[in-house]
mmCIF file of C-alpha atoms in Angstrom:
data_model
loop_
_atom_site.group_PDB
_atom_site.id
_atom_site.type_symbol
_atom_site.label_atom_id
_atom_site.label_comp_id
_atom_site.label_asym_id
_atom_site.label_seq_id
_atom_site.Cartn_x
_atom_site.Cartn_y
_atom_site.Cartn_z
ATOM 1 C CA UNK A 1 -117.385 137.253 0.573
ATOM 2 C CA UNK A 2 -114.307 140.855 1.335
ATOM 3 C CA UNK A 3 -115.271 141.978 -2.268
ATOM 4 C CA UNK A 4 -118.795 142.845 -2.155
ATOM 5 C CA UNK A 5 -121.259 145.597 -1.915
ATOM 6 C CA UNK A 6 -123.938 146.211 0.443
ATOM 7 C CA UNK A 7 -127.216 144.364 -0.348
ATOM 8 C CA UNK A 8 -125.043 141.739 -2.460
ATOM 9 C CA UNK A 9 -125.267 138.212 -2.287
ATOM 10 C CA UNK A 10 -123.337 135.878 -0.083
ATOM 11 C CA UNK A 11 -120.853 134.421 -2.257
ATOM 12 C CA UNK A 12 -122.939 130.684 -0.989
ATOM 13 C CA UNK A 13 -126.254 132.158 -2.782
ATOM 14 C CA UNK A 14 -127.937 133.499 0.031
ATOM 15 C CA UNK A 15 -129.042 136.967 0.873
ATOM 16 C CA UNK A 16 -127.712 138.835 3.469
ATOM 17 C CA UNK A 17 -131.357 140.279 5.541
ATOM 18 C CA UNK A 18 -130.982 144.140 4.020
ATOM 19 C CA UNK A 19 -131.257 142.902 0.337
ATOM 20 C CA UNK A 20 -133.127 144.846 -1.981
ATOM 21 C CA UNK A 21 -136.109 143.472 -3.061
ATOM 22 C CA UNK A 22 -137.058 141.295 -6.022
ATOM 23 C CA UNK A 23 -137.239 143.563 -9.482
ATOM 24 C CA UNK A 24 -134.667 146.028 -7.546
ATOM 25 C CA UNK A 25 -132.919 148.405 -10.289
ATOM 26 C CA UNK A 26 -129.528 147.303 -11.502
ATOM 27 C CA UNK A 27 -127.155 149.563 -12.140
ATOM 28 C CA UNK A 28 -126.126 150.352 -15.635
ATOM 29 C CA UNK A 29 -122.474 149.504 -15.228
ATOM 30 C CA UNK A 30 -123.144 146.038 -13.842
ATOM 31 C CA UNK A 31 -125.074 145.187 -17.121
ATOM 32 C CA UNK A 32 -122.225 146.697 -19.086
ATOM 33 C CA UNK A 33 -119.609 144.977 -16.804
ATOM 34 C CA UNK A 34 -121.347 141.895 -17.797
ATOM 35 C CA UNK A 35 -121.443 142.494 -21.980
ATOM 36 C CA UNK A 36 -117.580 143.338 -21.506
ATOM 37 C CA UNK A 37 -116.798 140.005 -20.051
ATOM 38 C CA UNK A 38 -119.195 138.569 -22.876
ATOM 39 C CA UNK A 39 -117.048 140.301 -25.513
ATOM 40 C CA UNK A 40 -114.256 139.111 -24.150
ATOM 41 C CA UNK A 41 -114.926 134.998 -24.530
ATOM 42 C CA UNK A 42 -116.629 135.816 -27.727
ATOM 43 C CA UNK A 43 -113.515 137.486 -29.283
ATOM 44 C CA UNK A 44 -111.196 134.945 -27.569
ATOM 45 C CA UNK A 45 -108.952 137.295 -25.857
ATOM 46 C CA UNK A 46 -106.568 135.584 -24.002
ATOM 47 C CA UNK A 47 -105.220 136.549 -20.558
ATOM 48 C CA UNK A 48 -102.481 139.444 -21.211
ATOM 49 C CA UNK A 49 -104.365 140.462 -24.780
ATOM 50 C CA UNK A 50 -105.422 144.477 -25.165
ATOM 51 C CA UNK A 51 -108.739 145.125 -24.842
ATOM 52 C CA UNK A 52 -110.993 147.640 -27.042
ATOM 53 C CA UNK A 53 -110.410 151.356 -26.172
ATOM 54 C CA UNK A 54 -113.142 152.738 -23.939
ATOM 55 C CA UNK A 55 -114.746 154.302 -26.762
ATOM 56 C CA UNK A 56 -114.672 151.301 -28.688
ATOM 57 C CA UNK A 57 -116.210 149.709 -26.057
ATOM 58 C CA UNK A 58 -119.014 151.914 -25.149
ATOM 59 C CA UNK A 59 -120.403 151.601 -28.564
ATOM 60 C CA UNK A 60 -119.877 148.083 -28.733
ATOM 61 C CA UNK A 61 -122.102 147.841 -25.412
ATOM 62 C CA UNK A 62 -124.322 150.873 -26.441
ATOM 63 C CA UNK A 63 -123.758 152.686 -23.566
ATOM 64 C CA UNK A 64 -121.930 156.000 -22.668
ATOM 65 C CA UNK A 65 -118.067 155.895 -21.865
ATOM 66 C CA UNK A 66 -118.804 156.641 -18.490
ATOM 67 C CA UNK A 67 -121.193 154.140 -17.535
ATOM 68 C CA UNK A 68 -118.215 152.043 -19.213
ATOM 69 C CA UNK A 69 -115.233 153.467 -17.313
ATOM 70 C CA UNK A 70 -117.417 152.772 -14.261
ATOM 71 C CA UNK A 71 -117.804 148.928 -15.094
ATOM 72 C CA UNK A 72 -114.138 148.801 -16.033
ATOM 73 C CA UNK A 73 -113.617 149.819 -12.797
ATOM 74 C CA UNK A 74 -115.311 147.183 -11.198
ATOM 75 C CA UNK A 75 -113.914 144.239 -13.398
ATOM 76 C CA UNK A 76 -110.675 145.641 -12.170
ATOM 77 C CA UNK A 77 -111.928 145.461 -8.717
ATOM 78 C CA UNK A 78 -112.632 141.978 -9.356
ATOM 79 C CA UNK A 79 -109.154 140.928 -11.019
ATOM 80 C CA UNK A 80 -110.766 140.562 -14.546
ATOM 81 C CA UNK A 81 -109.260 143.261 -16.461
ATOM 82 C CA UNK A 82 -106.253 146.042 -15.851
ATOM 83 C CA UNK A 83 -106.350 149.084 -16.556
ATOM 84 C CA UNK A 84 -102.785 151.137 -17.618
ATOM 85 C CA UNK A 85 -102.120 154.608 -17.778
ATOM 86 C CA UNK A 86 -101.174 155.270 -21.419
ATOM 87 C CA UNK A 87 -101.427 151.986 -22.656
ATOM 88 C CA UNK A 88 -105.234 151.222 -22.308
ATOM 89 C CA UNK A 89 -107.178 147.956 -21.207
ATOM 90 C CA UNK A 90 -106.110 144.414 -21.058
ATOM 91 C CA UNK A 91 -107.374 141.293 -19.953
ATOM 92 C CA UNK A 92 -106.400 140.251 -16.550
ATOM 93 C CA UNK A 93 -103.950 137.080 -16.066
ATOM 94 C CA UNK A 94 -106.067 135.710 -13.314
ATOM 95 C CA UNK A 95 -103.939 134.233 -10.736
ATOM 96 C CA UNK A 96 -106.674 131.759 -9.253
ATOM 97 C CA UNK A 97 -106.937 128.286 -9.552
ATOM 98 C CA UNK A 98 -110.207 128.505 -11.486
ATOM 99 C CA UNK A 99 -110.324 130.625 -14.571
ATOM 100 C CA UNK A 100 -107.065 131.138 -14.936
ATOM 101 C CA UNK A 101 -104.458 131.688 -18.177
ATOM 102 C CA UNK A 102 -105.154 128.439 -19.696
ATOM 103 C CA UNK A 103 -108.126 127.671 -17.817
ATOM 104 C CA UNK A 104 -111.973 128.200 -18.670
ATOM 105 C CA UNK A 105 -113.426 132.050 -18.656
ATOM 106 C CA UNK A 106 -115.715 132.429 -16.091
ATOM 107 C CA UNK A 107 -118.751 134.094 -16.920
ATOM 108 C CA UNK A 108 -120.332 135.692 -13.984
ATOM 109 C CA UNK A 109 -123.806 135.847 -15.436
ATOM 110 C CA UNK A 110 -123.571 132.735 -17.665
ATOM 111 C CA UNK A 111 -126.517 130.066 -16.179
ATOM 112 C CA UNK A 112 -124.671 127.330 -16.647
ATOM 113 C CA UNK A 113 -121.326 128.751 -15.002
ATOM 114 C CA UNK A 114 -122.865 129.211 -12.031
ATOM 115 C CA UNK A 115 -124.968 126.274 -11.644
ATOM 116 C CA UNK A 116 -120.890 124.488 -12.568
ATOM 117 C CA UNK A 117 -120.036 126.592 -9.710
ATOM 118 C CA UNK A 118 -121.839 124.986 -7.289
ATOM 119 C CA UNK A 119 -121.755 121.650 -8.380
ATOM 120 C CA UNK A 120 -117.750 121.598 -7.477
ATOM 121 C CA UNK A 121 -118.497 123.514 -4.687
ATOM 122 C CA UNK A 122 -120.732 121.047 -3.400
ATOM 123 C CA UNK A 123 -117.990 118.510 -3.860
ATOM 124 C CA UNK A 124 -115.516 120.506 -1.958
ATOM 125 C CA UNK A 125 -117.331 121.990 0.511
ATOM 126 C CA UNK A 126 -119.560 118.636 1.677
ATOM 127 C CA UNK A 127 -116.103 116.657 2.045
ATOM 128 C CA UNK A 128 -114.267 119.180 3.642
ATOM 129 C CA UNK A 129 -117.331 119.455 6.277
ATOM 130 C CA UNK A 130 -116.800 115.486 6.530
ATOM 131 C CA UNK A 131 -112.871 115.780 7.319
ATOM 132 C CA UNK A 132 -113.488 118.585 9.886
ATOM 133 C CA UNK A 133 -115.487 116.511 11.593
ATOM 134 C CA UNK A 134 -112.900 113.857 12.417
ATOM 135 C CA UNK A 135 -109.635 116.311 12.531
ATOM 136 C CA UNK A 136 -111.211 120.021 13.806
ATOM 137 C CA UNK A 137 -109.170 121.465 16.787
ATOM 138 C CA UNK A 138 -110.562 122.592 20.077
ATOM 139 C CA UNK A 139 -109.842 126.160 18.634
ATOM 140 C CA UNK A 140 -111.094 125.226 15.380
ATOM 141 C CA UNK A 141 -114.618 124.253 16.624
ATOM 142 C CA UNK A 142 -114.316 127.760 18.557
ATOM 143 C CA UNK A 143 -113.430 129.543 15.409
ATOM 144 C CA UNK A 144 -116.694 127.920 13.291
ATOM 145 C CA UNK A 145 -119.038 128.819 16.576
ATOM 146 C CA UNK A 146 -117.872 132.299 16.783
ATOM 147 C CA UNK A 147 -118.522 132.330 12.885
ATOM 148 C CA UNK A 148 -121.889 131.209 13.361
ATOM 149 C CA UNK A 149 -122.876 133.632 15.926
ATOM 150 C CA UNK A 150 -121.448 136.568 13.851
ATOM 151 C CA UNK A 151 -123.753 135.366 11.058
ATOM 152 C CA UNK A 152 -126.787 135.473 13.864
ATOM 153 C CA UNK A 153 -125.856 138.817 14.840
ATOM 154 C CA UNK A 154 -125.755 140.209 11.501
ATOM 155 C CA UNK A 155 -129.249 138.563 10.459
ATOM 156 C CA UNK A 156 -130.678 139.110 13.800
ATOM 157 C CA UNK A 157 -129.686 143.231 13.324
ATOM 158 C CA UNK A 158 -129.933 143.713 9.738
ATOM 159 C CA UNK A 159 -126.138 144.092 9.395
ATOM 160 C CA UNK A 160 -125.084 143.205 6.303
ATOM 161 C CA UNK A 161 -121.655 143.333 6.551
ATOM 162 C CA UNK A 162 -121.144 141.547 9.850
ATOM 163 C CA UNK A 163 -123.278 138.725 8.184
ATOM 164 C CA UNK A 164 -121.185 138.610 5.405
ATOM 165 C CA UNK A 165 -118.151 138.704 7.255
ATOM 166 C CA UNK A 166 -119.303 135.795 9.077
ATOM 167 C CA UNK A 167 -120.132 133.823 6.403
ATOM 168 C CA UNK A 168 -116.729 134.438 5.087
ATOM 169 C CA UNK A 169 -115.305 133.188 8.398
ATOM 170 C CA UNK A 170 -117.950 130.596 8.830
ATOM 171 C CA UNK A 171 -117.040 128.840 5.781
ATOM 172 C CA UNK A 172 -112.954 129.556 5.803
ATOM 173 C CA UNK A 173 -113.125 128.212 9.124
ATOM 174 C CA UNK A 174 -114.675 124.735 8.492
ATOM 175 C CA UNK A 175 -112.441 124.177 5.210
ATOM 176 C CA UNK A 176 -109.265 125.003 7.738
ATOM 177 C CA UNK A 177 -110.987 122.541 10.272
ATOM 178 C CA UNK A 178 -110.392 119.793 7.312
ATOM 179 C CA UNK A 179 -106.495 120.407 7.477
ATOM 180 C CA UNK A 180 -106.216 119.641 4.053
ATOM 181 C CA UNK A 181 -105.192 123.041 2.102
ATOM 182 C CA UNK A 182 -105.676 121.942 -1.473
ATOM 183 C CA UNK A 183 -109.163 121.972 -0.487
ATOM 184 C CA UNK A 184 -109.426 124.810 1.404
ATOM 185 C CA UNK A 185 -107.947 126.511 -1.627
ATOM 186 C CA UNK A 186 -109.920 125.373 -3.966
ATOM 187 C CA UNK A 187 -113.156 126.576 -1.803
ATOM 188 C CA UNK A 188 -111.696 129.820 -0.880
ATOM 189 C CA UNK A 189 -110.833 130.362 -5.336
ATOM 190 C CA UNK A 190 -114.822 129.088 -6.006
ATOM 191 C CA UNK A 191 -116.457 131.385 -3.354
ATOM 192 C CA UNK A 192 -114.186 133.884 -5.073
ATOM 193 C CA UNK A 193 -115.426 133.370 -8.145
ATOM 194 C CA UNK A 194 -118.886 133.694 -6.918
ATOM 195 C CA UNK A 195 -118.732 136.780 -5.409
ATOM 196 C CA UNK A 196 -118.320 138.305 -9.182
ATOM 197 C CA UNK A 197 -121.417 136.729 -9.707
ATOM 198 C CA UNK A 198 -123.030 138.737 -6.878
ATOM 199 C CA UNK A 199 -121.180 141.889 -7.833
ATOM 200 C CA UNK A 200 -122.237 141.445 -11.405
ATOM 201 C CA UNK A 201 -124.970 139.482 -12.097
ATOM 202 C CA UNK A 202 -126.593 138.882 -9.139
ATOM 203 C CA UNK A 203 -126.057 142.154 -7.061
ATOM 204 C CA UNK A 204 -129.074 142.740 -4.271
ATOM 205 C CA UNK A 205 -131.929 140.878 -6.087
ATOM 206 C CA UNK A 206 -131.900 137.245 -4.356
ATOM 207 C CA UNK A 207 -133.925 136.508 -0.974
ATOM 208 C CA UNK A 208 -134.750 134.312 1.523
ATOM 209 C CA UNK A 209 -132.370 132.167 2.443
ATOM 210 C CA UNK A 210 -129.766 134.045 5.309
ATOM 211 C CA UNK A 211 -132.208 133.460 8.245
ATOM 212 C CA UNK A 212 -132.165 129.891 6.658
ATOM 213 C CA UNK A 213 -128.687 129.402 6.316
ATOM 214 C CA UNK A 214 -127.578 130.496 10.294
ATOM 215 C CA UNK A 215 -129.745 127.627 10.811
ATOM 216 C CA UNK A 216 -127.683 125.568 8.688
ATOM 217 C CA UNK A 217 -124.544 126.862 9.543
ATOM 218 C CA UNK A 218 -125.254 125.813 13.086
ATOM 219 C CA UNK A 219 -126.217 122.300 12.294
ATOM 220 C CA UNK A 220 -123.071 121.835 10.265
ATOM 221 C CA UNK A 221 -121.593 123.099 13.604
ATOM 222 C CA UNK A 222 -123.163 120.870 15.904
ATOM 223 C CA UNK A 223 -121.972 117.791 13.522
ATOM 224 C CA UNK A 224 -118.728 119.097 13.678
ATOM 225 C CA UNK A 225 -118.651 119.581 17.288
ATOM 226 C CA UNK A 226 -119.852 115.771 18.071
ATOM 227 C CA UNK A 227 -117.594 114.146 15.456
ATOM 228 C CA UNK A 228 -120.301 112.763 13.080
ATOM 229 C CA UNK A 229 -118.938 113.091 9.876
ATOM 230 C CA UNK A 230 -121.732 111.645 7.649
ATOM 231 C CA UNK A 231 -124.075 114.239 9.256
ATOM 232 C CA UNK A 232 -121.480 117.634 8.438
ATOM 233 C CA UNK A 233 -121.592 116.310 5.102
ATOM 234 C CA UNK A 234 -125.282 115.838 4.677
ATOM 235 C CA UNK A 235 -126.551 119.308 6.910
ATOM 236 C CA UNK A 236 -123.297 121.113 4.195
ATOM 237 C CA UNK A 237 -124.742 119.072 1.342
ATOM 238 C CA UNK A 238 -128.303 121.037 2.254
ATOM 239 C CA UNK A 239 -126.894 124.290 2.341
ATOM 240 C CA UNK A 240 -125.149 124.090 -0.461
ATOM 241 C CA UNK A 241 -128.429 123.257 -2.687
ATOM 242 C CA UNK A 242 -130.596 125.834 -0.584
ATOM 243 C CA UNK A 243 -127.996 128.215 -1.572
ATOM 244 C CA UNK A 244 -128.432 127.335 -5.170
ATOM 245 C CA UNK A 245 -132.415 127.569 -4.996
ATOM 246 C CA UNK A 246 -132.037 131.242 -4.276
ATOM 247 C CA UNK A 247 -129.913 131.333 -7.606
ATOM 248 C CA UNK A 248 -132.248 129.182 -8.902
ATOM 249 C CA UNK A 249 -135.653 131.875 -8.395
ATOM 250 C CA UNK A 250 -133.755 134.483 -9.347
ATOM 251 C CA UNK A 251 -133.016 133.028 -12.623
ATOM 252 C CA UNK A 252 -136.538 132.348 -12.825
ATOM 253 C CA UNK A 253 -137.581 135.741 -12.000
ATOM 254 C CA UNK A 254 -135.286 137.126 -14.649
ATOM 255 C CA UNK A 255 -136.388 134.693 -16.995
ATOM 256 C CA UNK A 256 -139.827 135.757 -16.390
ATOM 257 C CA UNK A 257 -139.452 139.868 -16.826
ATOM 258 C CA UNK A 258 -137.037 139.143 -20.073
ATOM 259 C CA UNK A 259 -137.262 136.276 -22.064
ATOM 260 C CA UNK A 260 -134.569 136.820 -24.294
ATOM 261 C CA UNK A 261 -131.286 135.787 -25.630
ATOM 262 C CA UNK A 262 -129.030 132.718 -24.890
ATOM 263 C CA UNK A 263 -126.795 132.190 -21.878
ATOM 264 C CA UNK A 264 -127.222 135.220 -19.779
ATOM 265 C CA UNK A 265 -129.016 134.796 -15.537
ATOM 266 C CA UNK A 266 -131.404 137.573 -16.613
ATOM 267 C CA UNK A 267 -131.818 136.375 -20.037
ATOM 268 C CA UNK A 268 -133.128 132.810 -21.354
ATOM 269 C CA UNK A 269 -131.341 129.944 -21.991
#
């Protein structure tokens, strides 16, 4: 998931073992990163369309330019807006499947988006578990194992990024093993699209879960390994919603401490 940042989320919903806390600070330009994407779907800017000024923006958010220019930054990062010398901001023509010029506007931080999110990724990623099964490749199944003891590694240590990057691998690997690459597109564009939600929204505040998912990993592994397809697809079928739990108590949490306003994870719906 590699366009994170240390103590972020897996782009599957669970934490990597150094995340912060529960209640950890979030950075101002992650909250103003979020308004600007908020302002953009209310407006109905279009892929291509110019964007406030950064002035204009920073008093539309109520913030200071440079808290501003530093979530800019980041949206760029994340392919949402660009950023031209001279000619000011613009909204990104995102070149994914998902989200896309024509397509819906992902909100990072809206509930509903996310819990959307996972419902086609749960699609995708419980059949593609289910074709691996009955098409993976000697160095296919090596590929997922190596994946899964990367993951271990990272948990075992407290590396973040080596767990990440084997969740990354873990999960490119078993949608390769399926040797269908519409799907393994389409789960490659939705973990994508996830990861925003962890840079943005979501950023070093879940728990829990990434002891839990090697665990699961390995049993979607072992399924894989012996050819029983119904089993990949239930043991992906439980990650999947034990990844979405974690989302699930954070929202809860943030629901809790604010209380507020429609639509938002740390706001109530």
């Amino acid at each position: 998931m590699t366009e994170t940042t240390p103590g972020a989320a897996r782009s599957d919903g669970a934490r990597p073992p150094a995340a912060k806390a529960a209640g950890a600070y979030r950075p101002g330009y992650e909250t103003a990163a979020e308004r600007i994407l908020e302002l953009i779907a209310a407006a109905g800017l279009a892929p291509g369309d110019r964007m406030p000024t950064e002035h204009e923006l920073a008093e539309l958010v109520g913030t200071s330019r440079t808290v501003v220019r530093e979530a800019v930054k980041m949206l760029s990062a994340l392919g949402r807006v660009r950023a031209f010398k001279g000619r000011g901001l613009f909204v990104a023509d995102d070149p994914g499947m998902l989200g896309g010029s024509g397509g819906p506007f992902f909100l990072p931080t809206d509930i509903e988006h996310v819990y959307m999110l996972f419902e086609f990724r749960r699609a995708q990623e419980v059949e593609s578990s289910r074709l691996a099964a009955a098409r993976a490749t000697p160095a296919e199944l090596r590929a997922i194992g190596e994946a899964v003891e990367l993951c271990r590694q990272g948990c075992e240590t407290g590396d973040t990024e080596l767990f990440t990057r084997g969740d990354d691998e873990f999960h490119r690997s078993v949608a390769a093993a399926s040797h269908n690459f519409f799907m393994a597109a389409a789960i490659q564009e939705a973990r994508r699209l996830q990861r925003q939600s962890s840079a943005i929204g979501l950023a070093g505040e879940l728990g829990g879960h990434a002891r839990q998912a090697v665990e699961e990993h390995a049993a979607i592994h072992r399924a894989i390994r012996d050819g029983d397809a119904e089993a990949a697809a239930r043991a992906a079928a439980v990650h999947i919603e034990n990844s979405l739990e974690d989302y699930r108590k954070e929202i809860q949490r943030r629901l809790f401490q604010a209380g507020t306003g429609p639509g938002r994870a740390g706001e109530a719906s």
